[in-house]
Tab-separated table of C-alpha atoms in Angstrom:
chain	number	residue	atom	x	y	z
Q	1	MET	CA	-104.070	-97.295	41.082
Q	2	ILE	CA	-104.062	-99.867	43.389
Q	3	SER	CA	-107.275	-101.250	45.169
Q	4	CYS	CA	-107.852	-99.226	48.807
Q	5	ASP	CA	-110.078	-101.993	49.551
Q	6	TYR	CA	-108.631	-102.999	52.758
Q	7	GLU	CA	-109.550	-105.246	55.861
Q	8	PRO	CA	-110.204	-102.927	59.479
Q	9	HIS	CA	-107.407	-104.584	61.183
Q	10	HIS	CA	-105.053	-103.324	57.766
Q	11	HIS	CA	-105.481	-99.672	59.232
Q	12	LEU	CA	-104.495	-100.437	62.547
Q	13	PRO	CA	-100.207	-99.518	63.259
Q	14	LEU	CA	-98.011	-101.904	62.110
Q	15	TYR	CA	-94.391	-100.978	62.825
Q	16	LEU	CA	-95.244	-99.024	66.325
Q	17	GLU	CA	-94.556	-101.073	69.179
Q	18	SER	CA	-97.040	-101.148	72.605
Q	19	ASN	CA	-95.796	-97.758	74.235
Q	20	GLN	CA	-95.129	-95.854	71.146
Q	21	VAL	CA	-98.713	-96.380	70.255
Q	22	LYS	CA	-99.135	-94.646	73.799
Q	23	ASN	CA	-97.118	-92.258	73.509
Q	24	PRO	CA	-96.898	-91.284	69.554
Q	25	MET	CA	-95.522	-88.031	70.445
Q	26	GLY	CA	-92.231	-89.722	71.308
Q	27	VAL	CA	-91.819	-91.257	67.737
Q	28	PHE	CA	-92.076	-87.282	66.628
Q	29	LYS	CA	-89.087	-87.036	69.011
Q	30	GLU	CA	-86.997	-89.995	68.324
Q	31	PHE	CA	-87.315	-89.299	64.618
Q	32	PHE	CA	-86.126	-85.991	64.520
Q	33	LYS	CA	-83.104	-86.275	67.143
Q	34	ARG	CA	-82.026	-88.635	64.171
Q	35	TYR	CA	-83.271	-86.654	61.556
Q	36	ASP	CA	-82.935	-82.980	61.235
Q	37	LEU	CA	-86.049	-81.900	58.960
Q	38	PRO	CA	-83.636	-81.052	55.769
Q	39	TYR	CA	-82.440	-84.473	56.319
Q	40	ALA	CA	-85.640	-86.008	55.895
Q	41	ARG	CA	-86.568	-84.298	53.135
Q	42	LEU	CA	-83.197	-85.165	51.451
Q	43	TYR	CA	-83.557	-89.424	51.885
Q	44	LEU	CA	-86.863	-88.984	51.312
Q	45	TRP	CA	-85.882	-87.413	47.944
Q	46	GLN	CA	-83.284	-89.880	47.339
Q	47	LEU	CA	-85.515	-92.747	47.430
Q	48	LEU	CA	-87.996	-91.295	45.256
Q	49	LYS	CA	-85.310	-90.773	42.633
Q	50	TRP	CA	-84.143	-94.392	43.293
Q	51	TYR	CA	-87.803	-95.514	42.695
Q	52	CYS	CA	-87.780	-93.643	39.600
Q	53	ARG	CA	-84.873	-95.403	37.929
Q	54	GLU	CA	-86.665	-98.818	38.738
Q	55	GLU	CA	-87.853	-101.314	35.619
Q	56	ASP	CA	-89.159	-103.729	38.188
Q	57	THR	CA	-92.831	-105.480	36.665
Q	58	ASP	CA	-93.722	-106.078	40.291
Q	59	ILE	CA	-94.016	-102.089	41.106
Q	60	LEU	CA	-97.970	-101.372	42.046
Q	61	LEU	CA	-98.010	-97.943	41.396
Q	62	ASP	CA	-96.870	-94.881	38.468
Q	63	HIS	CA	-93.789	-92.564	38.864
Q	64	SER	CA	-96.239	-89.624	38.696
Q	65	GLU	CA	-98.538	-90.730	42.059
Q	66	CYS	CA	-95.418	-91.731	43.950
Q	67	PHE	CA	-94.214	-87.758	43.177
Q	68	SER	CA	-97.928	-86.918	44.876
Q	69	PHE	CA	-97.257	-88.952	47.709
Q	70	TYR	CA	-93.647	-87.686	47.988
Q	71	GLU	CA	-94.874	-84.022	48.168
Q	72	GLU	CA	-97.669	-85.115	50.619
Q	73	ILE	CA	-95.646	-87.103	52.864
Q	74	VAL	CA	-92.827	-83.894	53.201
Q	75	CYS	CA	-95.852	-81.699	54.451
Q	76	VAL	CA	-96.991	-84.759	57.111
Q	77	ILE	CA	-92.713	-84.960	57.959
Q	78	GLU	CA	-92.873	-81.255	58.331
Q	79	ALA	CA	-96.422	-80.606	60.015
Q	80	ALA	CA	-94.784	-83.246	62.853
Q	81	ASN	CA	-91.640	-81.132	63.104
Q	82	LEU	CA	-94.351	-78.071	63.708
Q	83	ILE	CA	-96.595	-79.907	66.207
Q	84	LEU	CA	-93.180	-81.246	68.020
Q	85	LEU	CA	-91.527	-77.778	68.093
Q	86	LYS	CA	-95.022	-76.309	69.516
Q	87	GLU	CA	-95.186	-78.965	72.586
Q	88	GLN	CA	-91.701	-78.258	73.685
Q	89	GLU	CA	-92.130	-74.521	73.780
Q	90	SER	CA	-95.526	-75.246	75.643
Q	91	ALA	CA	-93.234	-77.503	78.179
Q	92	GLU	CA	-90.939	-74.565	78.730
Q	93	THR	CA	-93.445	-72.372	79.232
Q	94	ARG	CA	-95.322	-74.444	81.791
Q	95	ASN	CA	-91.537	-75.369	83.482
Q	96	ASP	CA	-91.194	-71.585	82.910
Q	97	ILE	CA	-87.530	-72.271	81.686
Q	98	SER	CA	-87.155	-69.223	80.256
Q	99	THR	CA	-83.902	-67.830	77.596
Q	100	THR	CA	-80.741	-66.989	79.104
Q	101	LYS	CA	-80.372	-63.209	79.750
Q	102	TYR	CA	-77.015	-61.460	79.407
Q	103	ALA	CA	-76.084	-58.287	81.064
Q	104	ASP	CA	-75.098	-56.692	77.686
Q	105	GLU	CA	-78.212	-57.786	75.581
Q	106	LYS	CA	-79.522	-54.901	73.296
Q	107	ILE	CA	-82.103	-54.517	70.695
Q	108	ILE	CA	-81.321	-51.492	69.037
Q	109	THR	CA	-83.682	-49.705	66.866
Q	110	GLU	CA	-83.988	-46.814	64.026
Q	111	PHE	CA	-87.547	-46.729	65.409
Q	112	ASN	CA	-89.276	-43.831	67.481
Q	113	GLU	CA	-92.404	-45.456	68.397
Q	114	PRO	CA	-92.739	-47.734	71.571
Q	115	GLU	CA	-92.353	-50.806	70.058
Q	116	CYS	CA	-90.114	-51.564	67.302
Q	117	PRO	CA	-92.280	-53.505	64.505
Q	118	LEU	CA	-89.396	-56.056	64.453
Q	119	ASP	CA	-89.987	-57.216	68.129
Q	120	SER	CA	-91.545	-59.712	67.986
Q	121	VAL	CA	-89.407	-61.518	65.146
Q	122	ILE	CA	-86.117	-60.638	67.334
Q	123	ASN	CA	-88.065	-62.569	70.067
Q	124	ILE	CA	-88.653	-65.749	68.209
Q	125	ILE	CA	-85.377	-65.650	67.067
Q	126	LYS	CA	-83.952	-65.224	70.625
Q	127	ASN	CA	-86.312	-67.806	71.839
Q	128	SER	CA	-85.273	-70.166	68.813
Q	129	MET	CA	-81.332	-70.284	67.998
Q	130	ASP	CA	-78.262	-69.406	70.311
Q	131	VAL	CA	-78.051	-65.554	68.558
Q	132	GLU	CA	-75.583	-62.988	68.640
Q	133	LYS	CA	-76.695	-60.683	66.353
Q	134	ILE	CA	-79.184	-59.208	64.071
Q	135	TYR	CA	-78.522	-56.987	61.273
Q	136	LEU	CA	-81.626	-55.212	59.485
Q	137	LEU	CA	-80.541	-55.244	55.839
Q	138	GLY	CA	-83.488	-53.348	54.468
Q	139	SER	CA	-86.910	-53.451	54.088
Q	140	PHE	CA	-88.654	-53.988	50.578
Q	141	PRO	CA	-92.796	-53.475	49.473
Q	142	LEU	CA	-93.670	-57.004	49.255
Q	143	GLN	CA	-95.737	-58.351	45.595
Q	144	PRO	CA	-98.470	-56.663	45.496
Q	145	ALA	CA	-97.197	-53.255	47.283
Q	146	GLY	CA	-100.233	-52.788	49.242
Q	147	LEU	CA	-99.109	-56.038	51.138
Q	148	GLY	CA	-97.153	-53.504	53.151
Q	149	ASP	CA	-93.187	-54.041	53.789
Q	150	GLU	CA	-90.666	-57.357	54.050
Q	151	TYR	CA	-87.788	-57.143	55.680
Q	152	ASP	CA	-84.342	-58.214	55.009
Q	153	LEU	CA	-82.537	-59.743	58.259
Q	154	LEU	CA	-78.721	-60.723	58.399
Q	155	ILE	CA	-78.505	-62.994	61.827
Q	156	LEU	CA	-75.008	-64.469	63.247
Q	157	VAL	CA	-75.568	-67.325	65.455
Q	158	LYS	CA	-72.448	-68.491	67.930
Q	159	ASP	CA	-73.600	-72.203	67.692
Q	160	THR	CA	-76.067	-74.188	65.442
Q	161	ARG	CA	-74.967	-78.042	67.385
Q	162	ASN	CA	-74.120	-79.427	63.754
Q	163	ARG	CA	-77.842	-78.153	63.008
Q	164	PRO	CA	-78.475	-76.712	59.410
Q	165	ILE	CA	-78.258	-73.430	58.998
Q	166	GLU	CA	-81.030	-73.682	56.253
Q	167	GLU	CA	-83.551	-75.450	59.190
Q	168	PHE	CA	-82.718	-72.077	61.312
Q	169	GLU	CA	-83.892	-69.717	58.387
Q	170	SER	CA	-87.254	-71.749	57.552
Q	171	LEU	CA	-88.164	-72.056	61.265
Q	172	ILE	CA	-88.041	-68.230	61.240
Q	173	GLN	CA	-89.932	-68.044	58.275
Q	174	ASN	CA	-92.980	-70.036	59.691
Q	175	ARG	CA	-92.775	-68.809	62.979
Q	176	SER	CA	-92.918	-65.023	61.824
Q	177	THR	CA	-95.661	-65.525	59.072
Q	178	ASP	CA	-98.591	-64.379	61.446
Q	179	THR	CA	-96.384	-61.353	63.115
Q	180	VAL	CA	-93.993	-59.301	60.622
Q	181	PRO	CA	-93.072	-60.723	56.753
Q	182	VAL	CA	-89.268	-61.236	56.719
Q	183	PHE	CA	-86.778	-62.673	54.510
Q	184	ASN	CA	-83.629	-64.262	56.373
Q	185	SER	CA	-80.411	-65.393	56.076
Q	186	VAL	CA	-78.718	-67.490	59.026
Q	187	PHE	CA	-74.816	-67.379	59.097
Q	188	LYS	CA	-72.537	-68.547	62.273
Q	189	LEU	CA	-70.597	-65.671	63.623
Q	190	SER	CA	-67.326	-68.063	63.613
Q	191	LYS	CA	-67.416	-68.201	59.462
Q	192	VAL	CA	-68.965	-64.258	59.231
Q	193	ASN	CA	-65.330	-63.121	61.398
Q	194	ALA	CA	-63.176	-65.107	59.097
Q	195	LEU	CA	-64.422	-63.482	56.228
Q	196	MET	CA	-64.439	-60.488	57.914
Q	197	LEU	CA	-60.780	-60.506	58.501
Q	198	ASN	CA	-60.417	-61.199	54.802
Q	199	GLY	CA	-62.243	-58.229	53.640
Q	200	ASN	CA	-65.195	-60.349	52.279
Q	201	TYR	CA	-67.476	-57.258	50.607
Q	202	PHE	CA	-70.656	-58.771	51.459
Q	203	PHE	CA	-70.286	-58.837	55.401
Q	204	SER	CA	-68.039	-55.714	55.321
Q	205	THR	CA	-70.750	-53.635	53.642
Q	206	PHE	CA	-73.309	-54.943	55.915
Q	207	CYS	CA	-72.563	-56.502	59.166
Q	208	ILE	CA	-72.051	-52.311	60.299
Q	209	PRO	CA	-73.301	-50.861	63.370
Q	210	ASP	CA	-75.796	-48.335	61.872
Q	211	ARG	CA	-77.881	-52.172	60.738
Q	212	LEU	CA	-77.435	-53.660	63.940
Q	213	ILE	CA	-80.809	-54.226	65.514
Q	214	TYR	CA	-80.297	-57.222	67.921
Q	215	ASP	CA	-76.561	-58.003	70.178
Q	216	ALA	CA	-76.425	-60.464	72.492
Q	217	GLY	CA	-73.771	-58.471	73.760
Q	218	ARG	CA	-71.268	-61.824	74.003
Q	219	VAL	CA	-69.058	-62.255	71.173
Q	220	GLU	CA	-67.789	-59.290	69.169
Q	221	ILE	CA	-67.775	-59.051	65.316
Q	222	GLU	CA	-64.064	-58.546	63.413
Q	223	THR	CA	-63.392	-55.491	61.741
Q	224	PRO	CA	-62.768	-55.363	58.112
Q	225	PRO	CA	-59.687	-54.241	56.554
Q	226	ALA	CA	-59.421	-50.487	55.718
Q	227	SER	CA	-60.587	-51.715	52.085
Q	228	HIS	CA	-62.314	-54.635	50.684
Q	229	ASN	CA	-60.122	-57.542	49.861
Q	230	LEU	CA	-61.775	-58.660	46.898
Q	231	PRO	CA	-60.435	-61.080	43.994
Q	232	GLY	CA	-58.426	-58.068	41.137
Q	233	TRP	CA	-60.726	-57.570	38.555
Q	234	LYS	CA	-59.902	-60.519	36.321
Q	235	GLU	CA	-60.432	-62.554	38.690
Q	236	LEU	CA	-63.790	-61.269	39.865
Q	237	ASP	CA	-64.954	-60.880	36.077
Q	238	GLN	CA	-63.761	-64.243	35.059
Q	239	THR	CA	-66.081	-66.005	37.641
Q	240	HIS	CA	-69.063	-63.718	36.664
Q	241	LYS	CA	-68.640	-65.034	33.398
Q	242	ALA	CA	-67.931	-68.199	33.679
Q	243	ILE	CA	-71.066	-68.832	35.625
Q	244	LEU	CA	-73.054	-66.500	32.864
Q	245	GLU	CA	-71.848	-68.740	30.177
Q	246	LYS	CA	-73.312	-71.414	31.591
Q	247	ALA	CA	-76.574	-69.247	32.194
Q	248	ASN	CA	-76.535	-68.388	28.241
Q	249	GLY	CA	-76.098	-72.523	27.815
Q	250	PHE	CA	-79.155	-73.302	29.549
Q	251	LEU	CA	-80.804	-70.564	27.615
Q	252	ILE	CA	-79.711	-72.247	24.020
Q	253	GLY	CA	-81.279	-75.004	25.047
Q	254	ALA	CA	-84.463	-73.493	26.370
Q	255	ILE	CA	-85.008	-72.244	22.586
Q	256	HIS	CA	-84.107	-75.792	20.759
Q	257	TYR	CA	-87.180	-77.535	23.163
Q	258	PHE	CA	-89.481	-74.613	22.750
Q	259	GLU	CA	-88.593	-74.877	18.913
Q	260	GLN	CA	-89.080	-78.528	19.551
Q	261	HIS	CA	-92.687	-77.815	21.286
Q	262	GLU	CA	-91.319	-79.569	24.700
Q	263	TYR	CA	-92.208	-76.998	26.782
Q	264	SER	CA	-92.176	-78.908	30.197
Q	265	LEU	CA	-88.018	-79.402	29.162
Q	266	CYS	CA	-87.810	-75.663	28.283
Q	267	GLY	CA	-88.885	-75.162	31.277
Q	268	PHE	CA	-86.753	-76.840	33.030
Q	269	MET	CA	-83.905	-75.338	31.022
Q	270	LEU	CA	-85.292	-72.235	31.800
Q	271	HIS	CA	-84.506	-72.638	35.883
Q	272	GLN	CA	-81.371	-73.878	35.287
Q	273	ALA	CA	-80.664	-70.497	33.630
Q	274	ALA	CA	-82.199	-67.841	35.884
Q	275	GLU	CA	-80.571	-69.842	38.699
Q	276	HIS	CA	-77.131	-70.192	37.473
Q	277	GLY	CA	-77.448	-66.256	36.413
Q	278	LEU	CA	-78.456	-65.423	39.358
Q	279	ASN	CA	-75.430	-66.827	40.832
Q	280	SER	CA	-73.283	-65.274	38.529
Q	281	LEU	CA	-74.249	-62.250	40.347
Q	282	LEU	CA	-74.243	-63.373	44.028
Q	283	GLN	CA	-70.768	-65.480	43.823
Q	284	PRO	CA	-68.742	-63.098	42.913
Q	285	LEU	CA	-69.632	-60.570	45.574
Q	286	MET	CA	-70.702	-62.745	48.292
Q	287	GLN	CA	-67.184	-64.792	47.879
Q	288	PHE	CA	-69.129	-68.092	48.536
Q	289	ARG	CA	-71.700	-69.887	46.610
Q	290	VAL	CA	-75.373	-70.440	47.487
Q	291	GLN	CA	-76.358	-73.682	48.192
Q	292	THR	CA	-79.956	-73.526	46.840
Q	293	HIS	CA	-82.366	-74.260	43.511
Q	294	ASN	CA	-84.856	-72.385	45.038
Q	295	LEU	CA	-85.300	-68.867	42.770
Q	296	HIS	CA	-87.558	-67.355	45.401
Q	297	LYS	CA	-84.321	-67.728	47.561
Q	298	LEU	CA	-82.096	-66.403	45.374
Q	299	MET	CA	-84.386	-63.572	44.102
Q	300	ARG	CA	-84.600	-61.971	47.639
Q	301	MET	CA	-80.420	-62.306	48.368
Q	302	ALA	CA	-79.990	-60.289	44.803
Q	303	ARG	CA	-82.353	-57.917	45.844
Q	304	ARG	CA	-79.898	-56.777	48.047
Q	305	PHE	CA	-77.527	-55.762	45.603
Q	306	SER	CA	-79.991	-54.976	42.918
Q	307	ILE	CA	-83.754	-54.182	43.035
Q	308	GLU	CA	-83.816	-53.972	39.478
Q	309	VAL	CA	-83.142	-57.456	38.939
Q	310	PHE	CA	-85.681	-58.781	42.032
Q	311	ASN	CA	-88.447	-56.317	40.235
Q	312	LEU	CA	-87.826	-58.601	36.847
Q	313	PHE	CA	-90.328	-60.839	38.359
Q	314	PRO	CA	-93.118	-58.556	39.983
Q	315	ARG	CA	-95.649	-61.242	41.460
Q	316	ASP	CA	-98.319	-58.364	41.500
Q	317	THR	CA	-101.184	-60.016	40.051
Q	318	ASP	CA	-102.001	-63.522	39.830
Q	319	SER	CA	-100.875	-64.015	36.178
Q	320	GLU	CA	-97.583	-63.488	36.989
Q	321	ILE	CA	-97.475	-64.819	40.635
Q	322	ARG	CA	-98.776	-68.061	38.730
Q	323	LEU	CA	-95.764	-67.598	35.557
Q	324	PHE	CA	-93.185	-67.584	38.373
Q	325	GLN	CA	-94.683	-70.429	40.393
Q	326	THR	CA	-94.213	-72.287	36.664
Q	327	LEU	CA	-90.887	-71.874	36.717
Q	328	GLN	CA	-89.944	-72.702	39.989
Q	329	LYS	CA	-92.050	-76.205	39.492
Q	330	ALA	CA	-90.302	-76.716	36.555
Q	331	TYR	CA	-86.885	-77.658	38.462
Q	332	ILE	CA	-88.295	-80.967	39.776
Q	333	HIS	CA	-91.909	-81.218	38.111
Q	334	ALA	CA	-90.340	-81.156	34.708
Q	335	ARG	CA	-88.232	-84.659	35.365
Q	336	TYR	CA	-90.430	-86.712	37.399
Q	337	LYS	CA	-93.870	-85.504	37.346
Q	338	ASP	CA	-95.230	-86.821	34.184
Q	339	SER	CA	-98.719	-84.820	34.814
Q	340	PHE	CA	-96.712	-81.512	34.741
Q	341	GLU	CA	-96.965	-79.017	31.535
Q	342	VAL	CA	-95.744	-75.731	30.645
Q	343	CYS	CA	-98.024	-74.266	28.103
Q	344	ALA	CA	-96.919	-72.562	24.513
Q	345	GLU	CA	-97.654	-69.065	25.945
Q	346	ASP	CA	-95.988	-69.373	29.297
Q	347	ALA	CA	-92.742	-70.964	27.882
Q	348	GLU	CA	-92.694	-67.962	25.525
Q	349	LEU	CA	-93.346	-65.734	28.024
Q	350	LEU	CA	-90.554	-66.742	30.241
Q	351	LEU	CA	-87.839	-67.046	27.087
Q	352	GLU	CA	-88.099	-63.044	27.244
Q	353	ARG	CA	-87.908	-62.606	30.514
Q	354	ILE	CA	-84.995	-64.850	31.604
Q	355	LYS	CA	-83.328	-63.705	28.606
Q	356	PHE	CA	-84.163	-59.981	29.669
Q	357	LEU	CA	-82.748	-61.629	32.921
Q	358	LEU	CA	-79.373	-62.606	31.671
Q	359	GLU	CA	-78.556	-58.820	30.270
Q	360	LYS	CA	-79.991	-57.045	33.460
Q	361	ILE	CA	-77.762	-58.729	35.404
Q	362	GLY	CA	-74.616	-58.761	32.890
Q	363	GLU	CA	-75.646	-54.880	33.050
Q	364	GLU	CA	-75.614	-54.473	37.275
Q	365	PHE	CA	-73.034	-56.837	37.545
Q	366	GLU	CA	-70.546	-54.362	35.900
Q	367	ARG	CA	-72.480	-51.412	37.769
Q	368	ILE	CA	-71.648	-53.036	41.024
Q	369	VAL	CA	-67.884	-53.491	40.403
Q	370	CYS	CA	-67.439	-50.350	38.920
Q	371	GLU	CA	-68.355	-48.650	42.383
Q	372	PHE	CA	-65.323	-50.164	43.627
Q	373	ASP	CA	-62.332	-47.978	44.001
Q	374	TRP	CA	-59.822	-50.903	43.230
Q	375	ALA	CA	-61.770	-51.074	39.838
Q	376	CYS	CA	-60.617	-47.688	38.688
Q	377	GLU	CA	-56.865	-48.302	39.961
Q	378	GLU	CA	-56.872	-51.446	38.032
Q	379	GLY	CA	-57.802	-49.637	34.992
Q	380	GLY	CA	-61.840	-50.197	35.142
Q	381	ILE	CA	-63.793	-52.578	33.387
């Protein structure tokens, strides 16, 4: 570690101008005008990767120390973003600027209670983005089940104004934490309508009137063709098997590292095996690749098709939570954090779990595809 014995004047702002010192909130506003939250994280991550490749003798800090600082500074940026958002909301309230109302706006629920459990979340979403429609894909017991249910929402927005979709998803997740537990996926309505016209299986199955719980009443969703326009069975099967083959390749690599007692690298390979395995289920059925390395998100998306796949990592006890977190962390920490370790017992448990996960994904994919009429028409599986 470098010395922390600084002179008092070293603690004063060095880069802020006098007007910025008087109004630090303005610095946040200007920063987030230039860099949306996901891009800020990306720039920091690129800087860290660049630093870890440098071998200059003048470098003062170990790579592991910089990684810890990176994690903390990301939290600072996210906190700054939340402060800014709350400050903007307070300003809107003070100025009595309300969200535009539409004559055809409808909140639709299947609940007979005076207030729908999701009303608060719907209001959060309406006040946070230009939402067109919200679909309830289902409700699932949280882990552990005693915590209640988590609602799975599909949200269609009219205009993202060049803001990354992931930012909206994080915003909803964060703002609904103290109200109703939700998992959500956000898509542009224009993209969904284009996919619907092509008979996309995922949106044609889930974007139906029975699942609609909010409609702004401005833009209609397209009606899909009479039958789902999925690729032929051979093409669908090839996509699934190609990605699953990669998953099994990572599993073989994990076994090699396990035998060499390189348990951290074994954990990284197992993360990649799980990520590719889940994508081998999702990509053929959704007809696009989900761009994330987050296993927590991929597992919840897979839950829409197979609760059995999701339940292979129950996360209902402290030991199960810790095991899943070890797998999740291995993607980054195994490569860039020297202090990260995976014990032999965890590596062995994860090996068996991922083997079973890949087997179950193959079985569930066949089951789901066999439910399509066209699969039988083409000779089945």
